Short mmCIF file of C-alpha atoms and ligand atoms in Angstrom, two decimals:
data_model
loop_
_atom_site.label_atom_id
_atom_site.label_comp_id
_atom_site.label_asym_id
_atom_site.label_seq_id
_atom_site.Cartn_x
_atom_site.Cartn_y
_atom_site.Cartn_z
CA MET A 11 -125.75 64.33 21.11
CA GLU A 12 -125.25 62.44 24.31
CA LEU A 13 -122.27 62.76 26.61
CA LYS A 14 -121.61 59.47 28.29
CA VAL A 15 -119.18 58.25 30.93
CA LEU A 16 -117.88 54.83 30.03
CA GLY A 17 -116.66 52.20 32.46
CA GLN A 18 -113.46 50.27 31.83
CA GLU A 19 -115.46 47.25 30.81
CA ASP A 20 -117.17 49.17 28.02
CA GLU A 21 -115.61 49.02 24.63
CA VAL A 22 -113.87 52.29 23.75
CA SER A 23 -113.13 52.58 20.08
CA ALA A 24 -110.50 55.33 20.31
CA PRO A 25 -107.00 54.33 21.38
CA LYS A 26 -106.54 54.91 25.09
CA GLY A 27 -104.42 57.96 25.69
CA GLY A 28 -102.92 59.70 28.56
CA CYS A 29 -100.10 59.36 30.96
CA SER A 30 -102.70 59.33 33.71
CA ALA A 31 -102.56 55.59 33.56
CA GLY A 32 -98.82 55.68 33.17
CA SER A 33 -99.49 55.19 29.50
CA CYS A 34 -99.32 57.60 26.59
CA GLY A 35 -101.19 56.48 23.51
CA SER A 36 -102.15 52.93 22.82
CA THR A 37 -99.49 51.20 24.88
CA ASP A 38 -101.81 48.83 26.61
CA ASP A 39 -103.32 47.86 23.30
CA GLN A 40 -99.87 47.56 21.75
CA LEU A 41 -98.63 45.20 24.41
CA SER A 42 -101.70 43.25 25.39
CA HIS A 43 -101.93 41.25 22.17
CA LEU A 44 -98.24 40.31 22.19
CA PRO A 45 -96.82 36.93 23.12
CA ASP A 46 -95.20 36.82 26.57
CA GLU A 47 -91.64 36.67 25.26
CA ILE A 48 -92.15 39.89 23.27
CA ARG A 49 -93.85 41.65 26.17
CA GLU A 50 -90.87 40.67 28.28
CA LYS A 51 -88.53 42.29 25.75
CA VAL A 52 -90.39 45.59 25.51
CA HIS A 53 -92.01 46.16 28.92
CA ASN A 54 -89.03 48.09 30.28
CA HIS A 55 -87.60 49.52 27.05
CA PRO A 56 -88.39 53.24 27.08
CA CYS A 57 -88.55 53.52 23.27
CA TYR A 58 -90.41 50.31 22.45
CA SER A 59 -93.08 50.84 25.11
CA GLU A 60 -94.72 54.20 25.70
CA GLU A 61 -95.65 53.17 29.20
CA ALA A 62 -92.07 52.23 30.02
CA HIS A 63 -90.73 55.64 29.05
CA HIS A 64 -92.29 57.21 32.12
CA TYR A 65 -90.36 54.90 34.43
CA PHE A 66 -87.29 53.51 32.73
CA ALA A 67 -84.22 55.30 31.41
CA ARG A 68 -81.86 54.69 28.52
CA MET A 69 -78.37 55.85 27.78
CA HIS A 70 -76.31 56.11 24.63
CA VAL A 71 -72.56 55.86 24.29
CA ALA A 72 -70.99 57.72 21.39
CA VAL A 73 -68.40 55.20 20.22
CA ALA A 74 -69.08 55.16 16.46
CA PRO A 75 -67.67 58.18 14.62
CA ALA A 76 -67.60 57.04 10.96
CA CYS A 77 -70.50 56.82 8.53
CA ASN A 78 -70.88 54.98 5.23
CA ILE A 79 -73.56 57.12 3.58
CA GLN A 80 -74.48 60.76 3.23
CA CYS A 81 -77.96 62.00 4.09
CA HIS A 82 -79.04 65.45 2.91
CA TYR A 83 -80.19 66.30 6.44
CA CYS A 84 -76.82 65.52 8.03
CA ASN A 85 -73.68 67.51 8.62
CA ARG A 86 -71.00 65.08 9.78
CA LYS A 87 -69.61 67.66 12.19
CA TYR A 88 -72.61 66.67 14.31
CA ASP A 89 -74.27 63.48 15.57
CA CYS A 90 -76.15 61.11 13.26
CA ALA A 91 -79.45 62.84 12.58
CA ASN A 92 -81.24 59.52 12.10
CA GLU A 93 -81.48 59.03 15.86
CA SER A 94 -80.48 62.42 17.26
CA ARG A 95 -81.52 66.02 17.14
CA PRO A 96 -79.49 67.71 14.40
CA GLY A 97 -76.76 70.16 15.37
CA VAL A 98 -75.64 68.28 18.48
CA VAL A 99 -72.08 67.08 19.12
CA SER A 100 -71.42 64.20 21.50
CA GLU A 101 -68.23 63.39 23.36
CA LEU A 102 -66.60 60.50 21.49
CA LEU A 103 -65.63 57.56 23.74
CA THR A 104 -63.40 54.52 23.32
CA PRO A 105 -65.11 51.18 24.01
CA ASP A 106 -63.36 50.99 27.42
CA GLN A 107 -64.55 54.43 28.37
CA ALA A 108 -68.04 53.56 27.15
CA VAL A 109 -68.15 50.44 29.32
CA LYS A 110 -67.02 52.37 32.37
CA LYS A 111 -69.54 55.11 31.75
CA THR A 112 -72.38 52.61 31.26
CA MET A 113 -71.59 50.86 34.54
CA ALA A 114 -71.35 54.20 36.34
CA VAL A 115 -74.72 55.31 35.02
CA ALA A 116 -76.33 51.93 35.74
CA ALA A 117 -75.03 52.10 39.32
CA ASN A 118 -76.32 55.64 39.85
CA ILE A 119 -79.57 55.58 37.87
CA PRO A 120 -81.16 52.24 38.77
CA GLN A 121 -84.07 52.96 36.40
CA MET A 122 -81.62 52.65 33.48
CA THR A 123 -82.51 49.53 31.51
CA VAL A 124 -81.12 50.06 28.01
CA LEU A 125 -77.76 50.91 26.53
CA GLY A 126 -78.00 52.10 22.94
CA ILE A 127 -75.33 52.88 20.37
CA ALA A 128 -76.67 55.45 17.96
CA GLY A 129 -73.73 57.46 16.72
CA PRO A 130 -72.29 59.94 16.32
CA GLY A 131 -71.94 58.18 12.91
CA ASP A 132 -73.35 54.79 11.99
CA PRO A 133 -72.67 52.07 14.61
CA LEU A 134 -72.33 49.33 12.00
CA ALA A 135 -69.89 51.38 9.94
CA ASN A 136 -67.69 51.10 13.06
CA PRO A 137 -68.11 47.39 13.81
CA GLU A 138 -64.95 46.91 15.91
CA ARG A 139 -65.75 49.75 18.30
CA THR A 140 -69.48 48.93 18.46
CA PHE A 141 -69.07 45.20 19.05
CA ALA A 142 -66.17 45.61 21.49
CA THR A 143 -68.53 47.74 23.59
CA PHE A 144 -71.43 45.29 23.33
CA ARG A 145 -69.19 42.28 24.03
CA ALA A 146 -67.77 43.80 27.22
CA LEU A 147 -71.16 44.94 28.45
CA SER A 148 -72.91 41.66 27.86
CA GLU A 149 -70.25 40.05 30.08
CA GLN A 150 -69.91 42.72 32.76
CA ALA A 151 -73.44 44.14 32.97
CA PRO A 152 -75.75 41.28 31.97
CA ASP A 153 -78.87 43.00 33.33
CA ILE A 154 -78.70 45.79 30.74
CA LYS A 155 -80.55 45.49 27.43
CA LEU A 156 -78.47 46.34 24.36
CA CYS A 157 -79.86 48.36 21.50
CA VAL A 158 -78.46 49.73 18.25
CA SER A 159 -79.59 52.13 15.57
CA THR A 160 -78.30 51.98 11.99
CA ASN A 161 -78.86 53.33 8.50
CA GLY A 162 -78.91 49.67 7.41
CA LEU A 163 -76.21 49.67 4.72
CA ALA A 164 -73.91 47.32 6.65
CA LEU A 165 -76.72 45.54 8.47
CA PRO A 166 -76.92 42.17 6.65
CA ASP A 167 -73.24 41.52 7.38
CA ALA A 168 -73.72 42.38 11.05
CA VAL A 169 -76.86 40.39 11.85
CA ASP A 170 -75.07 37.25 13.08
CA GLU A 171 -72.81 39.26 15.34
CA LEU A 172 -75.80 41.21 16.71
CA ALA A 173 -77.62 37.97 17.48
CA LYS A 174 -74.50 36.56 19.17
CA HIS A 175 -74.40 39.48 21.63
CA ASN A 176 -78.05 39.06 22.51
CA ILE A 177 -79.01 42.40 21.04
CA ASP A 178 -82.79 42.26 21.07
CA HIS A 179 -83.60 45.67 19.66
CA VAL A 180 -82.42 47.16 16.38
CA THR A 181 -83.57 50.40 14.79
CA ILE A 182 -83.19 50.84 11.03
CA THR A 183 -83.74 54.27 9.53
CA ILE A 184 -85.77 53.68 6.37
CA ASN A 185 -86.82 56.85 4.59
CA CYS A 186 -87.92 55.25 1.33
CA VAL A 187 -88.40 52.02 -0.57
CA ASP A 188 -88.12 53.67 -4.00
CA PRO A 189 -84.67 54.65 -5.37
CA GLU A 190 -86.24 57.67 -7.13
CA VAL A 191 -87.20 59.05 -3.74
CA GLY A 192 -83.94 57.82 -2.21
CA ALA A 193 -81.84 59.77 -4.69
CA LYS A 194 -83.42 62.98 -3.34
CA ILE A 195 -82.38 62.08 0.22
CA TYR A 196 -79.01 60.34 -0.19
CA PRO A 197 -76.48 61.97 -2.56
CA TRP A 198 -74.12 58.99 -2.18
CA ILE A 199 -73.25 55.84 -0.31
CA PHE A 200 -69.83 54.28 0.27
CA TRP A 201 -69.99 50.70 -0.94
CA ASN A 202 -67.21 48.20 -1.73
CA ASN A 203 -64.60 50.94 -1.40
CA ARG A 204 -66.36 53.17 -3.91
CA ARG A 205 -68.63 56.15 -3.68
CA ILE A 206 -71.88 55.36 -5.49
CA LYS A 207 -74.16 58.27 -6.28
CA GLY A 208 -77.80 58.96 -6.98
CA LYS A 209 -80.41 56.31 -7.73
CA LYS A 210 -77.85 53.53 -8.00
CA GLY A 211 -76.56 54.20 -4.48
CA ALA A 212 -80.08 54.60 -3.08
CA LYS A 213 -81.11 51.28 -4.63
CA ILE A 214 -78.27 49.43 -2.91
CA LEU A 215 -79.07 51.10 0.41
CA ILE A 216 -82.77 50.19 0.15
CA GLU A 217 -81.94 46.56 -0.73
CA GLN A 218 -79.55 46.27 2.22
CA GLN A 219 -82.10 47.79 4.61
CA GLN A 220 -84.86 45.44 3.49
CA LYS A 221 -82.58 42.41 3.59
CA GLY A 222 -81.33 43.37 7.06
CA LEU A 223 -84.90 43.81 8.29
CA GLU A 224 -85.90 40.36 7.04
CA MET A 225 -82.81 38.72 8.58
CA LEU A 226 -83.43 40.33 11.97
CA VAL A 227 -87.09 39.33 12.02
CA GLU A 228 -86.12 35.74 11.10
CA ARG A 229 -83.89 35.66 14.18
CA GLY A 230 -86.59 37.03 16.48
CA ILE A 231 -84.85 40.38 17.00
CA LEU A 232 -87.30 43.26 17.45
CA VAL A 233 -87.00 45.91 14.77
CA LYS A 234 -88.10 49.51 15.05
CA VAL A 235 -88.08 51.57 11.87
CA ASN A 236 -87.29 55.27 12.06
CA SER A 237 -88.28 57.51 9.15
CA VAL A 238 -87.53 61.18 8.73
CA MET A 239 -90.53 63.00 7.28
CA ILE A 240 -89.35 65.39 4.57
CA PRO A 241 -92.25 67.39 3.13
CA GLY A 242 -92.43 67.22 -0.66
CA VAL A 243 -89.78 64.48 -0.76
CA ASN A 244 -91.02 61.38 1.09
CA ASP A 245 -94.08 62.45 3.07
CA ASP A 246 -96.68 60.67 0.91
CA HIS A 247 -94.30 57.80 0.27
CA LEU A 248 -93.88 56.99 3.97
CA LYS A 249 -97.31 55.35 4.09
CA GLU A 250 -95.99 52.79 1.62
CA VAL A 251 -92.81 52.41 3.71
CA SER A 252 -94.94 51.77 6.79
CA ARG A 253 -97.04 49.16 4.98
CA ILE A 254 -94.00 47.29 3.67
CA VAL A 255 -91.96 47.25 6.86
CA LYS A 256 -94.96 46.07 8.82
CA GLN A 257 -95.55 43.32 6.30
CA LYS A 258 -91.95 42.25 6.80
CA GLY A 259 -92.34 42.10 10.57
CA ALA A 260 -91.10 45.44 11.97
CA PHE A 261 -92.50 45.97 15.46
CA LEU A 262 -92.80 49.74 15.62
CA HIS A 263 -92.60 52.73 13.26
CA ASN A 264 -91.24 56.07 14.43
CA VAL A 265 -91.90 58.92 11.99
CA MET A 266 -89.74 61.85 13.04
CA PRO A 267 -89.91 65.40 11.72
CA LEU A 268 -87.08 66.71 9.56
CA ILE A 269 -85.26 69.45 11.43
CA ALA A 270 -83.39 71.55 8.87
CA GLU A 271 -81.77 74.83 9.88
CA ALA A 272 -79.32 76.77 7.70
CA GLU A 273 -76.95 77.10 10.68
CA HIS A 274 -76.53 73.32 10.84
CA GLY A 275 -74.84 73.50 7.44
CA THR A 276 -76.80 70.57 6.00
CA PHE A 277 -77.83 70.42 2.34
CA TYR A 278 -81.49 70.67 3.22
CA GLY A 279 -80.83 73.43 5.75
CA VAL A 280 -78.91 75.52 3.24
CA MET A 281 -81.42 74.84 0.46
CA GLY A 282 -84.31 75.95 2.65
CA GLN A 283 -86.05 72.56 2.73
CA ARG A 284 -88.70 72.91 5.41
CA GLY A 285 -89.64 70.40 8.09
CA PRO A 286 -93.26 69.34 8.66
CA SER A 287 -95.63 71.27 10.89
CA SER A 288 -96.96 69.50 13.98
CA SER A 289 -100.29 68.92 12.27
CA GLU A 290 -98.64 67.47 9.14
CA LEU A 291 -96.60 65.11 11.30
CA GLN A 292 -99.66 64.04 13.26
CA ALA A 293 -101.66 63.45 10.07
CA LEU A 294 -98.94 61.22 8.63
CA GLN A 295 -98.51 59.32 11.91
CA ASP A 296 -102.28 58.74 11.98
CA ALA A 297 -102.27 57.61 8.35
CA CYS A 298 -99.42 55.15 9.02
CA ALA A 299 -101.02 53.97 12.26
CA GLY A 300 -103.64 52.10 10.24
CA ASP A 301 -100.84 49.78 9.25
CA MET A 302 -98.74 49.44 12.38
CA ASN A 303 -97.80 50.47 15.92
CA MET A 304 -96.56 54.03 15.88
CA MET A 305 -94.07 55.57 18.26
CA ARG A 306 -95.20 59.05 19.27
CA HIS A 307 -92.97 59.69 22.26
CA CYS A 308 -89.55 59.89 20.54
CA ARG A 309 -87.42 62.80 21.76
CA GLN A 310 -84.78 62.64 18.98
CA CYS A 311 -82.15 62.25 21.64
CA ARG A 312 -78.41 62.76 21.28
CA ALA A 313 -75.75 60.09 20.70
CA ASP A 314 -74.61 60.44 24.34
CA ALA A 315 -78.03 60.92 25.97
CA VAL A 316 -78.47 59.74 29.57
CA GLY A 317 -81.68 59.44 31.61
CA LEU A 318 -85.40 59.26 31.01
CA LEU A 319 -86.47 60.23 27.49
CA GLY A 320 -86.76 63.99 27.46
CA GLU A 321 -84.21 64.57 30.21
CA ASP A 322 -80.46 64.70 29.78
CA ARG A 323 -78.27 63.81 32.74
CA GLY A 324 -75.11 63.49 30.66
CA ALA A 325 -73.38 66.32 32.54
CA GLU A 326 -73.36 64.14 35.69
CA PHE A 327 -71.33 61.47 33.91
CA THR A 328 -68.51 63.20 32.09
CA LEU A 329 -65.26 61.24 31.81
CA ASP A 330 -63.52 63.15 34.60
CA LYS A 331 -66.48 62.55 36.93
CA ILE A 332 -66.76 58.81 36.28
CA GLU A 333 -63.00 58.48 36.74
CA ASP A 334 -63.54 59.24 40.45
CA MET A 335 -66.55 56.95 40.89
CA GLU A 336 -66.18 53.65 42.75
CA ILE A 337 -68.53 51.11 41.20
CA ASP A 338 -69.58 47.89 42.94
CA TYR A 339 -71.61 46.49 40.05
CA GLN A 340 -72.83 43.42 41.94
CA ALA A 341 -74.38 45.65 44.61
CA ALA A 342 -75.70 47.95 41.88
CA MET A 343 -77.35 45.00 40.12
CA GLU A 344 -79.11 43.95 43.31
CA LYS A 345 -80.35 47.48 43.88
CA ARG A 346 -81.49 47.76 40.25
CA ALA A 347 -83.46 44.51 40.56
CA LYS A 348 -85.27 45.88 43.64
CA VAL A 349 -86.04 49.20 41.95
CA HIS A 350 -87.36 47.43 38.85
CA ALA A 351 -89.55 45.18 41.02
CA ALA A 352 -90.93 48.25 42.83
CA ILE A 353 -91.75 49.86 39.47
CA ALA A 354 -93.51 46.67 38.36
CA ASP A 355 -95.60 46.77 41.57
CA GLU A 356 -96.45 50.43 40.99
CA LEU A 357 -97.50 49.70 37.43
CA ALA A 358 -99.68 46.81 38.57
CA GLU A 359 -101.34 49.09 41.15
CA LYS A 360 -101.95 51.76 38.52
CA GLU A 361 -103.40 49.18 36.19
CA ALA A 362 -105.79 48.02 38.93
CA ALA A 363 -106.75 51.61 39.77
CA LYS A 364 -107.32 52.33 36.12
CA ALA A 365 -109.58 49.33 35.78
CA ALA A 366 -111.66 50.62 38.69
CA THR A 367 -111.91 54.22 37.43
CA PRO A 368 -114.44 55.11 34.78
CA LEU A 369 -112.95 56.44 31.58
CA VAL A 370 -114.66 59.53 30.39
CA THR A 371 -115.64 59.73 26.78
CA LEU A 372 -118.34 61.03 24.52
CA GLU A 373 -120.50 58.83 22.44
CA GLY A 374 -123.82 58.56 20.73
CA ALA A 375 -123.67 61.67 18.60
CA VAL A 376 -127.04 62.64 17.28
CA GLY A 377 -126.74 64.77 14.18
CA LYS A 378 -123.50 66.69 13.91
CA GLN A 379 -120.33 65.25 15.51
CA TYR A 380 -118.23 67.52 17.66
CA ARG A 381 -114.90 68.31 16.13
CA PRO A 382 -111.74 67.08 17.89
CA VAL A 383 -109.74 69.55 19.97
CA LEU A 384 -106.02 69.54 20.76
CA MET A 385 -104.92 70.50 24.26
CA ALA A 386 -101.41 71.03 25.58
CA ILE A 387 -100.49 69.78 29.05
CA ALA A 388 -97.76 70.98 31.38
CA THR A 389 -96.58 68.04 33.45
CA THR A 390 -93.43 66.75 35.07
CA GLY A 391 -94.72 63.18 34.63
CA GLY A 392 -96.81 60.63 36.46
CA GLY A 393 -99.85 61.41 34.34
CA ILE A 394 -100.85 64.45 36.42
CA ILE A 395 -101.21 68.12 35.48
CA ASN A 396 -98.60 69.40 37.88
CA GLN A 397 -96.36 71.95 36.19
CA HIS A 398 -96.32 75.73 36.03
CA PHE A 399 -96.78 76.93 32.45
CA GLY A 400 -93.58 78.95 32.62
CA HIS A 401 -91.50 75.99 33.80
CA ALA A 402 -92.47 73.58 31.04
CA LYS A 403 -89.65 72.52 28.71
CA GLU A 404 -92.12 70.54 26.68
CA PHE A 405 -95.87 70.07 26.52
CA LEU A 406 -97.73 66.82 26.00
CA VAL A 407 -100.44 67.19 23.39
CA TYR A 408 -103.72 65.29 23.66
CA GLU A 409 -106.67 65.15 21.34
CA ALA A 410 -110.17 65.11 22.79
CA SER A 411 -112.96 63.97 20.51
CA SER A 412 -116.25 62.18 20.65
CA LYS A 413 -114.24 58.95 20.72
CA GLY A 414 -112.29 59.84 23.85
CA VAL A 415 -108.85 61.20 24.68
CA ARG A 416 -105.65 60.14 22.99
CA PHE A 417 -102.01 61.07 23.27
CA ILE A 418 -100.68 62.79 20.14
CA GLY A 419 -97.07 63.71 20.92
CA HIS A 420 -94.69 66.15 22.56
CA ARG A 421 -93.81 69.68 21.65
CA LYS A 422 -90.52 71.00 22.93
CA THR A 423 -90.15 74.60 23.97
CA ASP A 424 -87.54 76.81 25.53
CA LEU A 425 -88.12 77.51 29.18
CA TYR A 426 -90.31 80.57 29.42
CA CYS A 427 -89.48 81.48 33.01
CA GLU A 428 -86.18 80.42 34.51
CA GLY A 429 -86.32 83.11 37.18
CA GLY A 430 -83.46 85.43 38.06
CA ASP A 431 -81.48 87.14 35.33
CA THR A 432 -83.01 85.34 32.39
CA CYS A 433 -86.46 86.80 32.97
CA GLY A 434 -85.74 89.79 30.80
CA ASP A 435 -85.75 87.53 27.75
CA GLY A 436 -89.07 86.05 28.75
CA GLU A 437 -91.27 87.81 26.28
CA SER A 438 -89.65 86.57 23.10
CA VAL A 439 -89.32 83.07 24.51
CA LEU A 440 -92.98 83.21 25.48
CA ALA A 441 -93.91 84.16 21.94
CA LYS A 442 -91.88 81.19 20.68
CA THR A 443 -93.59 78.91 23.18
CA ILE A 444 -96.97 80.05 21.97
CA ARG A 445 -95.91 79.32 18.39
CA THR A 446 -94.96 75.77 19.32
CA LEU A 447 -98.49 75.30 20.68
CA GLU A 448 -100.00 76.09 17.28
CA GLY A 449 -103.19 74.11 16.70
CA CYS A 450 -103.90 73.65 20.42
CA GLU A 451 -107.05 75.31 21.72
CA ALA A 452 -106.34 75.01 25.44
CA VAL A 453 -103.32 74.63 27.68
CA LEU A 454 -103.76 72.90 31.03
CA CYS A 455 -101.18 73.60 33.72
CA SER A 456 -100.91 73.88 37.49
CA LYS A 457 -100.39 77.65 37.43
CA ILE A 458 -99.82 80.42 34.94
CA GLY A 459 -98.86 84.09 35.17
CA TYR A 460 -100.99 87.05 34.11
CA GLU A 461 -98.90 88.02 31.09
CA PRO A 462 -98.74 84.60 29.40
CA TRP A 463 -102.43 84.15 30.16
CA GLY A 464 -103.24 87.24 28.12
CA MET A 465 -100.91 86.33 25.27
CA LEU A 466 -102.27 82.81 25.04
CA GLU A 467 -105.83 84.08 24.91
CA GLU A 468 -104.88 86.51 22.18
CA ALA A 469 -103.41 83.60 20.23
CA GLY A 470 -106.68 81.67 20.57
CA ILE A 471 -105.37 79.22 23.18
CA GLN A 472 -107.41 79.10 26.40
CA PRO A 473 -105.18 78.78 29.50
CA ASN A 474 -106.65 76.63 32.25
CA GLY A 475 -105.26 76.16 35.75
CA GLU A 476 -108.40 74.65 37.24
CA HIS A 477 -107.35 71.04 36.90
CA ALA A 478 -104.05 71.19 38.77
CA MET A 479 -103.03 67.81 40.21
CA GLU A 480 -105.76 65.98 38.31
CA PRO A 481 -105.12 63.01 36.00
CA ILE A 482 -104.57 64.26 32.46
CA GLU A 483 -107.18 62.23 30.58
CA GLU A 484 -109.98 63.11 32.95
CA ALA A 485 -109.08 66.78 32.94
CA VAL A 486 -108.85 66.92 29.15
CA MET A 487 -112.27 65.34 28.77
CA ALA A 488 -113.73 67.64 31.43
CA VAL A 489 -112.46 70.69 29.53
CA TYR A 490 -113.76 69.25 26.25
CA LYS A 491 -117.21 68.86 27.77
CA GLU A 492 -117.10 72.44 29.07
CA MET A 493 -116.22 73.62 25.57
CA ILE A 494 -119.19 71.74 24.15
CA GLU A 495 -121.51 73.02 26.83
CA ASN A 496 -120.32 76.59 26.31
CA GLY A 497 -121.07 76.27 22.62
CA ALA A 498 -117.40 76.65 21.71
CA LEU A 499 -117.41 73.67 19.34
CA ASP A 500 -120.06 74.73 16.92
CA VAL A 501 -122.63 72.43 18.46
CA GLU A 502 -125.95 72.03 16.72
CA VAL A 503 -127.56 69.53 19.04
CA GLU A 504 -128.14 69.59 22.75
CA ALA A 505 -125.67 67.72 24.93
CA ARG A 506 -126.53 66.01 28.17
CA LEU A 507 -124.52 63.92 30.59
CA THR A 508 -125.19 60.33 31.50
CA THR A 509 -123.20 57.86 33.56
CA THR A 510 -123.11 54.15 32.90
CA ALA A 511 -120.13 53.03 34.97
FE1 CLF B 29 -81.42 54.59 21.97
FE2 CLF B 29 -82.84 54.37 19.86
FE3 CLF B 29 -82.30 52.21 21.29
FE4 CLF B 29 -83.99 54.07 22.16
S1 CLF B 29 -83.32 56.16 21.47
S2 CLF B 29 -80.84 53.40 20.20
S3 CLF B 29 -84.27 52.77 20.36
S4 CLF B 29 -82.31 53.14 23.31
FE5 CLF B 29 -85.68 56.36 21.48
FE6 CLF B 29 -84.19 58.49 21.47
FE7 CLF B 29 -86.24 58.37 19.82
FE8 CLF B 29 -84.15 56.85 19.46
S5 CLF B 29 -86.35 58.42 22.01
S6 CLF B 29 -84.17 59.04 19.35
S7 CLF B 29 -86.26 56.20 19.37
FE1 SF4 B 30 -75.43 61.42 9.09
FE2 SF4 B 30 -76.55 59.33 10.26
FE3 SF4 B 30 -77.04 59.87 7.65
FE4 SF4 B 30 -74.66 58.96 8.43
S1 SF4 B 30 -76.61 57.85 8.56
S2 SF4 B 30 -75.05 60.67 7.04
S3 SF4 B 30 -74.37 59.96 10.42
S4 SF4 B 30 -77.66 61.11 9.43
#
C-alpha cells in the first residue's frame, strides 16, 4: 500500500468533499459541467448548490395552510413534513404580511437570496395565497429568487403561473412511482372535490407528479425531487424513483429520512414505523448517486425558517418586530449586491487557493484495501475545525477512504454544554449526542472536556482536538493516515508516504 499526496491537477476518482474549500460533497463537479445559465441559477441557491449553503441564506413564509392529500408521516396540526421537520408549527401569515417579512429579512440579512414557500400545507393547494405572495415579491423585491415546494398533485395546473412569476426552482416530493407502494404512504388524496383512497388515489398523484415534472423541465425550470425514505415501504424503490426522475430531467435528488415519533400523532408514528439509521440513509443516497446529483446538506427546515441552512433566525422577525422596522428596499438592494459581490470574490479566492493546495488522498493499494472510516467534525462553518465538542448543535460527517475524503451529511444533536443552569442535564444529553455519532470512529473538534472524552472512547469513538483551526479535509486525511499507521484499520501491507504535488 502506498500513501500518496495528490496535486490538484491529478485526477482524483472520489468526489471532492469538505467544506474546507467552501464546498461539501461534489459541488464543484456538480456545477462545473453545467451550462452557464444553469450555473447562474444555482450558484447562490443554498439548497441547489452545496457550496452556496455556506454563504447564502434562504427564508420561508408560511402562507399556505391547506393540503390536498394525506401522507402517513404527517399530522396536519404541524407543518408539511415533505419539506420540514415533523412536529413543528409555523406562524401562518397573510400574503401582505409575508411580503413585509421577506423585505425586512432581505434588508437585514443581505446574504438572503431565496424566498421559498413550503407550507405549512401544500403551496399549490393554496394558489391564491401563494401566487399573491410571489406576484408582489417579483415586483417589489426583484433581486430575490423565488422557490416553491409541492406534493405535485396540483402542479400541472400551476406550471404556467409558476413560469409567469419567474419561479426558477420547484421541489416536488416524489416518494414512489408505483401505486402499490404509494397506497402504503398516502391513505387518500382530494381530487375533483372527492376523496380518493388507496391505489387509485396514489396512481393519480403519481401521474400528476410525473406530468408536472415533465412540464417544468420543458419550460427550463429547475426541479429538485425530495423523497422521504421509509424503511420497508419505499427504501428499495427509491433507486427506481431516482433513475426515472433523472431521466425526465430533474436536477437534484434529496433523499430525506423519515422522522416518525408517536408524540407527533402521525399514522407512522403511532404504528411504530421506524425511520432509517444514518448508515441506511447514506447507503441509499450512495446507491441513488450513481444516477444523479444528490443533495446531502438538507436540514429539513421549517415552513417559516429564516437564515443559513441549519440556523433559525425566525425569532428576530416576528410580526410585532417587523411592524416597527423601517425598510428602504432600494438601499437594501444596493447593499445586498455589494455583499453578494464580496462573497463571489471570496469564493474565487478560495477556489484559487484550493487549486494551489495539494489534496491529500491515498492511492495505489497493494494487496488489501483499507476500509473507509467515518469521522464527525465540530465546526461553525468556513471549512475549519473550530468548534468545542460541547457547543456543537450538529456534526458534519466525512468519510475517509483510499479514494480520498468526501462529505456524507449532517447529524443534528442537542447542545451538550450550554453552560449555566442547564449543565446538570449534560450527561443524558451527552449520551444522546454519542448515539447520534453512531458509526463514526473519530470526532474532530477544537476542544473537548475530560468527561465526554472518556465517554466517547468507551463508545469506540476517538476524540481528537489536535487539528483545531485546520481545514477539514486535510485534518480528516491526516487522522486517517495515523489510523493506518497505528494499525487501527486492519492493515496487512506496509504503508509509506510519498508526495507528488
Ligand atoms: Fe426552501 Fe426548499 Fe426552496 Fe430550499 S428548503 S423551498 S428548496 S428554499 Fe432546502 Fe430546507 Fe432541505 Fe428544503 S434545506 S428542507 S431542501
Ligand atoms: Fe402533510 Fe405535506 Fe403530506 Fe400535505 S403534502 S399531508 S402537508 S406532509
